[in-house]
mmCIF file of C-alpha atoms and ligand atoms in Angstrom:
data_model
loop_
_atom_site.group_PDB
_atom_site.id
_atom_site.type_symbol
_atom_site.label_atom_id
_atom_site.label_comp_id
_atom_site.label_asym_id
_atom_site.label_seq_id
_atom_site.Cartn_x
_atom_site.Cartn_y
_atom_site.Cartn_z
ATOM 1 C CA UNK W 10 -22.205 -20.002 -5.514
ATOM 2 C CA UNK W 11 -18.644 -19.182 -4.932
ATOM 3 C CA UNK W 12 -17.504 -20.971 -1.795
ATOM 4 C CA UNK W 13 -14.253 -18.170 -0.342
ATOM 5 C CA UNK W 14 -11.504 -19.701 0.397
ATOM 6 C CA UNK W 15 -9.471 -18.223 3.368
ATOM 7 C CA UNK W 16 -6.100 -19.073 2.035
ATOM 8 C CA UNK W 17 -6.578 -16.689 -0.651
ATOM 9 C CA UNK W 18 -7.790 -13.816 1.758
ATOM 10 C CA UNK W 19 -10.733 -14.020 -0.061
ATOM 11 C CA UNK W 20 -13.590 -11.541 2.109
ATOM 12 C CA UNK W 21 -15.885 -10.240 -0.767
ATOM 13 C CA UNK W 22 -17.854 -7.342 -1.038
ATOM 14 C CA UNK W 23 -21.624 -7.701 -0.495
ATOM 15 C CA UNK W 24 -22.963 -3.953 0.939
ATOM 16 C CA UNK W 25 -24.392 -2.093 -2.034
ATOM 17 C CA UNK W 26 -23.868 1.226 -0.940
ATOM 18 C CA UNK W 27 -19.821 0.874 0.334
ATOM 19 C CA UNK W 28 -19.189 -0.595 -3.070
ATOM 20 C CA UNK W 29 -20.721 2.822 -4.678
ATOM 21 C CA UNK W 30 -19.036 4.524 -2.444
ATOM 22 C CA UNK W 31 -16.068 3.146 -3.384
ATOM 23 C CA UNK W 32 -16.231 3.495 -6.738
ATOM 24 C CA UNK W 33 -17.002 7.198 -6.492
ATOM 25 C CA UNK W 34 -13.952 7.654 -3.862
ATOM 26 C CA UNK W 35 -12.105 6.059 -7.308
ATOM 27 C CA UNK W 36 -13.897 8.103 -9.912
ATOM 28 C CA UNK W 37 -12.990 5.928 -12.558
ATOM 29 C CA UNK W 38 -13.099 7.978 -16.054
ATOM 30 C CA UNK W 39 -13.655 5.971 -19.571
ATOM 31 C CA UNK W 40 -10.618 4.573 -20.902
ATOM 32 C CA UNK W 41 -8.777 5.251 -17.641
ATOM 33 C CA UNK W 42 -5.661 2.084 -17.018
ATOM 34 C CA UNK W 43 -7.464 0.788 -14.614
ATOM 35 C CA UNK W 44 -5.590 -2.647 -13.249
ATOM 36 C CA UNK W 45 -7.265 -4.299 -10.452
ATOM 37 C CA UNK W 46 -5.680 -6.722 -7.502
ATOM 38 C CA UNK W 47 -7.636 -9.359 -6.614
ATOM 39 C CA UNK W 48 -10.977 -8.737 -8.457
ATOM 40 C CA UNK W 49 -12.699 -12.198 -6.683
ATOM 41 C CA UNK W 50 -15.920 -12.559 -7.842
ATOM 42 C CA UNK W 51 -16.259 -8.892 -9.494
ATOM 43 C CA UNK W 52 -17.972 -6.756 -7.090
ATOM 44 C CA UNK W 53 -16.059 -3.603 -8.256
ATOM 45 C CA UNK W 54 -14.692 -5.237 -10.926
ATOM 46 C CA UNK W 55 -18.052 -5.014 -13.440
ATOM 47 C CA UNK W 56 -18.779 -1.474 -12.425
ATOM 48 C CA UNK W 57 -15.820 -0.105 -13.511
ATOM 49 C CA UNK W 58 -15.663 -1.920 -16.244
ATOM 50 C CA UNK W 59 -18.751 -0.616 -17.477
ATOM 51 C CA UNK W 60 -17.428 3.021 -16.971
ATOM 52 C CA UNK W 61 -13.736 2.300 -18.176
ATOM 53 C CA UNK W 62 -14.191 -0.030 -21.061
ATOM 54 C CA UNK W 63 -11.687 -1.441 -20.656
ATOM 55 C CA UNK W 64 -9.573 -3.317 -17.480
ATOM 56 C CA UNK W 65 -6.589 -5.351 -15.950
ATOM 57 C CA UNK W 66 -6.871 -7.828 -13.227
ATOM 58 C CA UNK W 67 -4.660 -9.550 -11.489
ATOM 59 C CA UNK W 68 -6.323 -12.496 -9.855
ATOM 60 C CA UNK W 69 -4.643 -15.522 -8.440
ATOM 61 C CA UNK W 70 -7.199 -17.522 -8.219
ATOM 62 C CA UNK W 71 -7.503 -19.789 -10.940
ATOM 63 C CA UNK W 72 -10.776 -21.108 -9.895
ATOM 64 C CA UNK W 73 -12.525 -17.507 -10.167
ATOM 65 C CA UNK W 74 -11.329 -17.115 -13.855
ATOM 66 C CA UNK W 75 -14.147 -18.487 -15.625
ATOM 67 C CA UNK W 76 -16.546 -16.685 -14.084
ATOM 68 C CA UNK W 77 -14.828 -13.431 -14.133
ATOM 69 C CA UNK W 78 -14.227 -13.555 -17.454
ATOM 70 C CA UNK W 79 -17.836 -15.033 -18.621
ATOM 71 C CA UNK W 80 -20.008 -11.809 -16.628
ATOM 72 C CA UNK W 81 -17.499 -9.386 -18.113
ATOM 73 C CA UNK W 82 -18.184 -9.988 -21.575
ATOM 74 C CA UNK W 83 -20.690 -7.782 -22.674
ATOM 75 C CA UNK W 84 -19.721 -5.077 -20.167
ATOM 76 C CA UNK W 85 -16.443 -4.359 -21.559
ATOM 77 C CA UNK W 86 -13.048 -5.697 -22.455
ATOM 78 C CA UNK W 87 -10.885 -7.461 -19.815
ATOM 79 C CA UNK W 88 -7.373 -8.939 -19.589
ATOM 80 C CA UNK W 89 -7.073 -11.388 -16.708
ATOM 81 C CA UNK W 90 -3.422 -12.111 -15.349
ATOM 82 C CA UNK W 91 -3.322 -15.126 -13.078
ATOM 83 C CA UNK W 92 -0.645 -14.210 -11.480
ATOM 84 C CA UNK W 93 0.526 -13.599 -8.195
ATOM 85 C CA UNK W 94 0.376 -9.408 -7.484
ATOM 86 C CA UNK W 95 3.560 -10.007 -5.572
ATOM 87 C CA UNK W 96 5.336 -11.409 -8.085
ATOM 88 C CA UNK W 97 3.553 -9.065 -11.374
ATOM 89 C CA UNK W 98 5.557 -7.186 -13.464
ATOM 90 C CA UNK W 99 3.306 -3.922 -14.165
ATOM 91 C CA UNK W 100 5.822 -2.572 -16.782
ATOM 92 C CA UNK W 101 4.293 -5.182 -18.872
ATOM 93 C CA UNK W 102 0.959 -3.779 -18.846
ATOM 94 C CA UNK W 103 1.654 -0.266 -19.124
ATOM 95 C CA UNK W 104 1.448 1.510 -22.645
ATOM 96 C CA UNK W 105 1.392 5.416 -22.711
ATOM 97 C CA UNK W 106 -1.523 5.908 -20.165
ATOM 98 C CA UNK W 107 0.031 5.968 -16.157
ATOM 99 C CA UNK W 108 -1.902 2.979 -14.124
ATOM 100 C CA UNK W 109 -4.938 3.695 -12.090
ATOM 101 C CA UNK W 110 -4.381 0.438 -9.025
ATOM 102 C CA UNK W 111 -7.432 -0.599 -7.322
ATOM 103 C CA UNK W 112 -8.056 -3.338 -4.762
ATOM 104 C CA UNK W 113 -9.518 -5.002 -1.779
ATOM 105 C CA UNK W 114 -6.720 -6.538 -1.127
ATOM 106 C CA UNK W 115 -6.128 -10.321 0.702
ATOM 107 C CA UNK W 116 -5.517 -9.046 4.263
ATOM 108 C CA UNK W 117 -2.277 -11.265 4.881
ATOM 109 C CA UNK W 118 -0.211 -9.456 2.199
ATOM 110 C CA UNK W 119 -1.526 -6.103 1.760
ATOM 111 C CA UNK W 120 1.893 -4.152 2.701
ATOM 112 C CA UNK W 121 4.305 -6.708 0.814
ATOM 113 C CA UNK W 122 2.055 -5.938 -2.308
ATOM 114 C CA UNK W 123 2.147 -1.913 -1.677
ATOM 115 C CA UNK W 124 5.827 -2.172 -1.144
ATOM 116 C CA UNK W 125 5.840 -4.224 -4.385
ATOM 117 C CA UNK W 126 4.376 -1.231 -6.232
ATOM 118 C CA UNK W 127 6.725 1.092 -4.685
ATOM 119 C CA UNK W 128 8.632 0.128 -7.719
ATOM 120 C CA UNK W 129 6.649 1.479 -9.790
ATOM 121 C CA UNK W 130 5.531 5.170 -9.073
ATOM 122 C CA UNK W 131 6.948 6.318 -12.174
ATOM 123 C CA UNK W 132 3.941 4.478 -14.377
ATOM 124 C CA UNK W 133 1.283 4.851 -11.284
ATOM 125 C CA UNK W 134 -1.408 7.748 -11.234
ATOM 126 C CA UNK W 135 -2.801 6.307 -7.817
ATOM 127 C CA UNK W 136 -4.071 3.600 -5.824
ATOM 128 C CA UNK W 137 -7.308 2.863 -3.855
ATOM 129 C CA UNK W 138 -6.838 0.129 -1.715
ATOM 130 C CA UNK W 139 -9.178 -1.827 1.028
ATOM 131 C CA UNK W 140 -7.275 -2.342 3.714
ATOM 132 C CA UNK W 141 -7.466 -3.024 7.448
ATOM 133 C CA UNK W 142 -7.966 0.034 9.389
ATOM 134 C CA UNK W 143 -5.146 -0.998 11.802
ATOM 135 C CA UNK W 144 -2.988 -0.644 8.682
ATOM 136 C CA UNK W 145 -4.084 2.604 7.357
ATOM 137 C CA UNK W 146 -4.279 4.265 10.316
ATOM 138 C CA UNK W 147 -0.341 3.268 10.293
ATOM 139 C CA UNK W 148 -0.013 4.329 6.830
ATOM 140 C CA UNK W 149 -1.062 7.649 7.483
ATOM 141 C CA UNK W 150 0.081 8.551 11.262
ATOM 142 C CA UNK W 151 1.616 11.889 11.892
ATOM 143 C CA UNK W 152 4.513 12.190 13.713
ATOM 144 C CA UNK W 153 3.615 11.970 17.541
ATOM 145 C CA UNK W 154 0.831 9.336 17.167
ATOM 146 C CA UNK W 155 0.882 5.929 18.232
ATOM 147 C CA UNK W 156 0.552 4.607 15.145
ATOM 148 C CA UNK W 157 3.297 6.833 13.559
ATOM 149 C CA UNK W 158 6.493 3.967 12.660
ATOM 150 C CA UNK W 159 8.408 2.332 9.850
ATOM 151 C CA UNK W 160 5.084 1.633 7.881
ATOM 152 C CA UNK W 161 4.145 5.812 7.477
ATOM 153 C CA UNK W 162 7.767 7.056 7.245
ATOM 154 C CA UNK W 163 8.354 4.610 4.253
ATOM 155 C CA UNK W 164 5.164 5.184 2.446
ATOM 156 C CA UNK W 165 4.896 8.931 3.032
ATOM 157 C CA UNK W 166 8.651 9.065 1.876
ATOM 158 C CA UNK W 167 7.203 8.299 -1.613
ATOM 159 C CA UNK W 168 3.535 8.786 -1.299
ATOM 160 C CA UNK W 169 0.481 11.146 -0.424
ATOM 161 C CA UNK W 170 -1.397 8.968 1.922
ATOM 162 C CA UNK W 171 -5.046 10.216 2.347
ATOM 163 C CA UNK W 172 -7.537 7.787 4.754
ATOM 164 C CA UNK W 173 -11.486 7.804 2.750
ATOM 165 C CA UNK W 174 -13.586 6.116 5.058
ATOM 166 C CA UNK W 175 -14.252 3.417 7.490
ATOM 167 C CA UNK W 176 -15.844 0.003 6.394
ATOM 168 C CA UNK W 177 -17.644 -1.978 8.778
ATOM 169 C CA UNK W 178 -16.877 -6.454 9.150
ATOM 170 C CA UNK W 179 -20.949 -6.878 7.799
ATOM 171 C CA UNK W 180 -19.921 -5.065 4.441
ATOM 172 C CA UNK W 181 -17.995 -8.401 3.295
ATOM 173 C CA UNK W 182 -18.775 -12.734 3.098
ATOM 174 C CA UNK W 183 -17.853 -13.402 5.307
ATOM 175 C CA UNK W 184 -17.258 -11.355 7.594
ATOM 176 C CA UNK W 185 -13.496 -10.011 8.773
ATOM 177 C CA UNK W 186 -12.468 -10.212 12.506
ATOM 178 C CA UNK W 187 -11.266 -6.518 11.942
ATOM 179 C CA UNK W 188 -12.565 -3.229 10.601
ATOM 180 C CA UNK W 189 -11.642 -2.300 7.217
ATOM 181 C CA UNK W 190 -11.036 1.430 5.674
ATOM 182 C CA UNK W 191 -10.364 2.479 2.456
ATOM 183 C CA UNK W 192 -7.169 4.338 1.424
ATOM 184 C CA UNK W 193 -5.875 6.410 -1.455
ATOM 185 C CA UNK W 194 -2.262 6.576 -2.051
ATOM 186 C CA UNK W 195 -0.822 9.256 -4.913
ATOM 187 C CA UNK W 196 2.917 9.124 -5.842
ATOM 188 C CA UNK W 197 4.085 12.415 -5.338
ATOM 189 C CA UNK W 198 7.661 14.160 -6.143
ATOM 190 C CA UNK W 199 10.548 13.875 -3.294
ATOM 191 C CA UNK W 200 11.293 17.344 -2.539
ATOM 192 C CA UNK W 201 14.144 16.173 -0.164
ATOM 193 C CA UNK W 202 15.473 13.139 -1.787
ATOM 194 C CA UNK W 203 17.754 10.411 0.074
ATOM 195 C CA UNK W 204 21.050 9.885 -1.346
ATOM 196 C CA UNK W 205 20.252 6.049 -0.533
ATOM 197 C CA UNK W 206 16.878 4.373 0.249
ATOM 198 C CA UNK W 207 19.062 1.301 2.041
ATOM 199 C CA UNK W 208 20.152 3.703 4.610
ATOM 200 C CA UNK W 209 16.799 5.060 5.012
ATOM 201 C CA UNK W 210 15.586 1.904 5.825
ATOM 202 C CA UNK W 211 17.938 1.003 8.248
ATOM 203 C CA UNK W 212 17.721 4.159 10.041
ATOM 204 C CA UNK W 213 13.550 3.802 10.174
ATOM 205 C CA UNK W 214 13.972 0.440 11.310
ATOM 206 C CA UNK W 215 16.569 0.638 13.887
ATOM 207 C CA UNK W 216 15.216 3.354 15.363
ATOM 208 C CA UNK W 217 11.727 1.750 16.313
ATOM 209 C CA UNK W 218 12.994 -1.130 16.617
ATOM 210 C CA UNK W 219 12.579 0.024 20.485
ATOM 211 C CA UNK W 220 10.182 2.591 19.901
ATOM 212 C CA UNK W 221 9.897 3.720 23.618
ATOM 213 C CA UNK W 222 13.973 4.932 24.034
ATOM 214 C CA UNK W 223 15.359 7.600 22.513
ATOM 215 C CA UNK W 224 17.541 8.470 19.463
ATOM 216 C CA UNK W 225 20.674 8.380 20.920
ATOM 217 C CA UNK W 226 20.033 5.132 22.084
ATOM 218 C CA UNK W 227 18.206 3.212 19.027
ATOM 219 C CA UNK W 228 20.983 4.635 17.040
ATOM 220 C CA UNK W 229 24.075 4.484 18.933
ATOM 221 C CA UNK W 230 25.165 2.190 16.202
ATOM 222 C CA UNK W 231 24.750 4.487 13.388
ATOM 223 C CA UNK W 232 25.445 7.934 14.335
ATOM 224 C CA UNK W 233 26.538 9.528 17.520
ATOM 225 C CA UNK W 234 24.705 12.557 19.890
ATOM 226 C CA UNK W 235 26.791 15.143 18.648
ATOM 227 C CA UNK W 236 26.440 14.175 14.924
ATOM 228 C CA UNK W 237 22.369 14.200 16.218
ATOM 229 C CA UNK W 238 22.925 17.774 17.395
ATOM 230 C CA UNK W 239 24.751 19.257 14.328
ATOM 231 C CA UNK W 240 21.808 17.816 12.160
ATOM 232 C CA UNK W 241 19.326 20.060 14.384
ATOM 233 C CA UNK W 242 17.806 16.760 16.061
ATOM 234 C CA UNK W 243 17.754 16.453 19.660
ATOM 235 C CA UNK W 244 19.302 13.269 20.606
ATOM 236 C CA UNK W 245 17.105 12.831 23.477
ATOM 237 C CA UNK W 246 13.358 12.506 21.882
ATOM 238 C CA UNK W 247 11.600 8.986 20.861
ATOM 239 C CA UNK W 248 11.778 8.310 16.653
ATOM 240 C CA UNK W 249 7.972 8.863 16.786
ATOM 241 C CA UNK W 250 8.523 12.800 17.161
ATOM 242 C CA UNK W 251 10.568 12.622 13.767
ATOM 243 C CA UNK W 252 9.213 14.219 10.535
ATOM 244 C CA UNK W 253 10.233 11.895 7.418
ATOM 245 C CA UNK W 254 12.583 14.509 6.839
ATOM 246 C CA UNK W 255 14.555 14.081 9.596
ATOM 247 C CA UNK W 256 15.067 10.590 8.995
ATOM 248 C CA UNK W 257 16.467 11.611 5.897
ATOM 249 C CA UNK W 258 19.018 13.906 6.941
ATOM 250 C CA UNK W 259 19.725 11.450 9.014
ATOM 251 C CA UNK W 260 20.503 8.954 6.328
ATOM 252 C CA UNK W 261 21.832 11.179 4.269
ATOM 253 C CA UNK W 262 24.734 11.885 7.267
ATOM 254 C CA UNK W 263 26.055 8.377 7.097
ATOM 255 C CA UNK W 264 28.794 7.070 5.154
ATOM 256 C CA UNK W 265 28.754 3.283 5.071
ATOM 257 C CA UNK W 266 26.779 2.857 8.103
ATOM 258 C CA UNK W 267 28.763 -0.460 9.653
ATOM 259 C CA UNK W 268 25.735 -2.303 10.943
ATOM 260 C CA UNK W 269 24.265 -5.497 9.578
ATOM 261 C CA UNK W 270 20.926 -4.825 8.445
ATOM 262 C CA UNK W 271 18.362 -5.560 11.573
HETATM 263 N N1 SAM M 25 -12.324 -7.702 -5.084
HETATM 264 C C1 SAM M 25 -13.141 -8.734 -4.493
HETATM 265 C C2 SAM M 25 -14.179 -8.094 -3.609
HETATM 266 O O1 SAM M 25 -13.980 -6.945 -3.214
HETATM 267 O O2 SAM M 25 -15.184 -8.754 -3.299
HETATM 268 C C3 SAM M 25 -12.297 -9.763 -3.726
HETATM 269 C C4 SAM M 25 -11.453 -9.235 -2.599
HETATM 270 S S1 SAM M 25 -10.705 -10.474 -1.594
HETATM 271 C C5 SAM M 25 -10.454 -9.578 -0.097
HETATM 272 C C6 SAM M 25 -9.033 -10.612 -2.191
HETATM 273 C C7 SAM M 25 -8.863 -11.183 -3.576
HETATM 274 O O3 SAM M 25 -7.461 -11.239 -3.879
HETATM 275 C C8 SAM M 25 -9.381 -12.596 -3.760
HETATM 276 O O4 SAM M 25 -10.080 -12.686 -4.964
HETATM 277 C C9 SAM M 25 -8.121 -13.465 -3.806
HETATM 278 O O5 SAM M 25 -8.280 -14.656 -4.521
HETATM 279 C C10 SAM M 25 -7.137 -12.510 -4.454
HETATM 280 N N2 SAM M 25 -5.724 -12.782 -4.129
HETATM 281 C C11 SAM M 25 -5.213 -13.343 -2.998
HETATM 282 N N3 SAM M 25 -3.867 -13.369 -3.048
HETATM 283 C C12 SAM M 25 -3.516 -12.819 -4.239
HETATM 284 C C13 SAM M 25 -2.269 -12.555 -4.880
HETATM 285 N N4 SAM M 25 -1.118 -12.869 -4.285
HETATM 286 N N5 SAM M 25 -2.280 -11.992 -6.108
HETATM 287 C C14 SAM M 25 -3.453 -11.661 -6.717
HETATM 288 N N6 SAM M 25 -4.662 -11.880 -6.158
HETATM 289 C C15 SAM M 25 -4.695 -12.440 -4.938
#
């Protein structure tokens, strides 16, 4: 019996059916790159393998190796990394065949490991992640929600961000503290590119960095009303009623925007 260690977010999947359901929200396809993050003690892990053939994992872990790599052998052919996902290079792995990224990922570092990948859309297909719900339900806010912040306007920049479904605490051993959903993330094209991602960032961040005033407040630094007004944006409404596109333009507006990054 593996004994989870809570350093290593380790909360593994026990509930039969949200593990099928997962897979099918995947719809793994033989010989698809499949590379999974975090693969723990296999509960996704072996069924795709059986499907793909073939897998990566990324598991950092070095205590789960063995027995990862001993239930896998006549299912399939695996290549274990232990490795740190934050730190993984996925160029390495990546031969003709764009990646297929799957994961329940440790809790504590779920968004520094899908801004990791953000470096590599060009090689991705798409992600399925576990996440916690708190954090897709940022992911994937709409302008106007709560939720809607620096999180969604960064990802949806560079991603279709699609919620699946809702997984409950008793699905995992042990059990979380918070719900859990399950997200699928697809690189798509830019249509309306920024000229510089830096300034996109520091616009996004700036301007919920006090989410409740308005634009011409946050960004008095960056940009002034009227410049606000020639882009089309009213000056006087909170960043959460901005599309990703309008924090574009706004980026796109400004020189060498004189502000220390926040
Ligand atoms: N996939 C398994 C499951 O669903 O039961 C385990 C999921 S558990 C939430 C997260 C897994 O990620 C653990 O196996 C943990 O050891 C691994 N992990 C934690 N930090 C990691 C990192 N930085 N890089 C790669 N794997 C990591």
């Amino acid at each position: 019996m593996i004994k989870p260690k809570k350093r290593f977010g380790q909360n593994f999947l026990q509930d039969k059916i949200i593990i099928e359901n997962i897979i099918s929200a995947i719809n793994p396809q033989k010989d698809d790159a499949i590379v999974e993050i975090g693969p723990g003690t296999g509960a996704l892990t072996f069924k795709l393998l059986k499907i793909t053939c073939k897998l990566d994992a990324i598991e950092l872990d070095r205590d789960l190796i063995d027995n990862l790599r001993n239930k896998s052998k006549n299912l399939g052919e695996i290549d274990i990394h232990n490795s740190d996902a934050l730190e993984f290079d996925f160029n390495k792995i990546y031969k003709t065949q764009k990646l297929r990224i799957v994961g329940n990922l440790p809790y504590n570092i779920s968004t520094p490991i899908i801004f990791h990948l953000l470096n590599y859309l060009d090689i991705i297909q798409d992600m399925h992640f576990m996440l916690q719900k708190e954090v897709v339900d940022r992911i994937t806010a709409k302008p106007g929600n709560k939720q809607y912040g620096r999180l969604s306007i960064m990802t949806q920049y560079f991603l279709i961000t699609e919620k699946l479904f809702d997984v409950p605490p008793e699905a995992f051993y042990p059990a979380p503290k918070v719900d859990s959903s399950i997200i699928r993330l697809t690189p798509k094209k830019v249509t309306f590119p920024t000229k510089n991602i830096k300034n996109l960032q520091l616009v996004v961040t700036l301007a919920f960095q006090q989410r409740r005033k308005t634009l011409k407040n946050t960004l008095k630094k960056l940009i002034t009303e009227e410049q606000l007004i020639s882009l089309n944006i009213d000056p006087s409404v909170r960043p959460e009623q901005l599309s990703v596109d309008d924090f574009v333009r706004i980026s796109n507006s400004l020189e060498n925007p004189n502000t220390e990054n926040p």
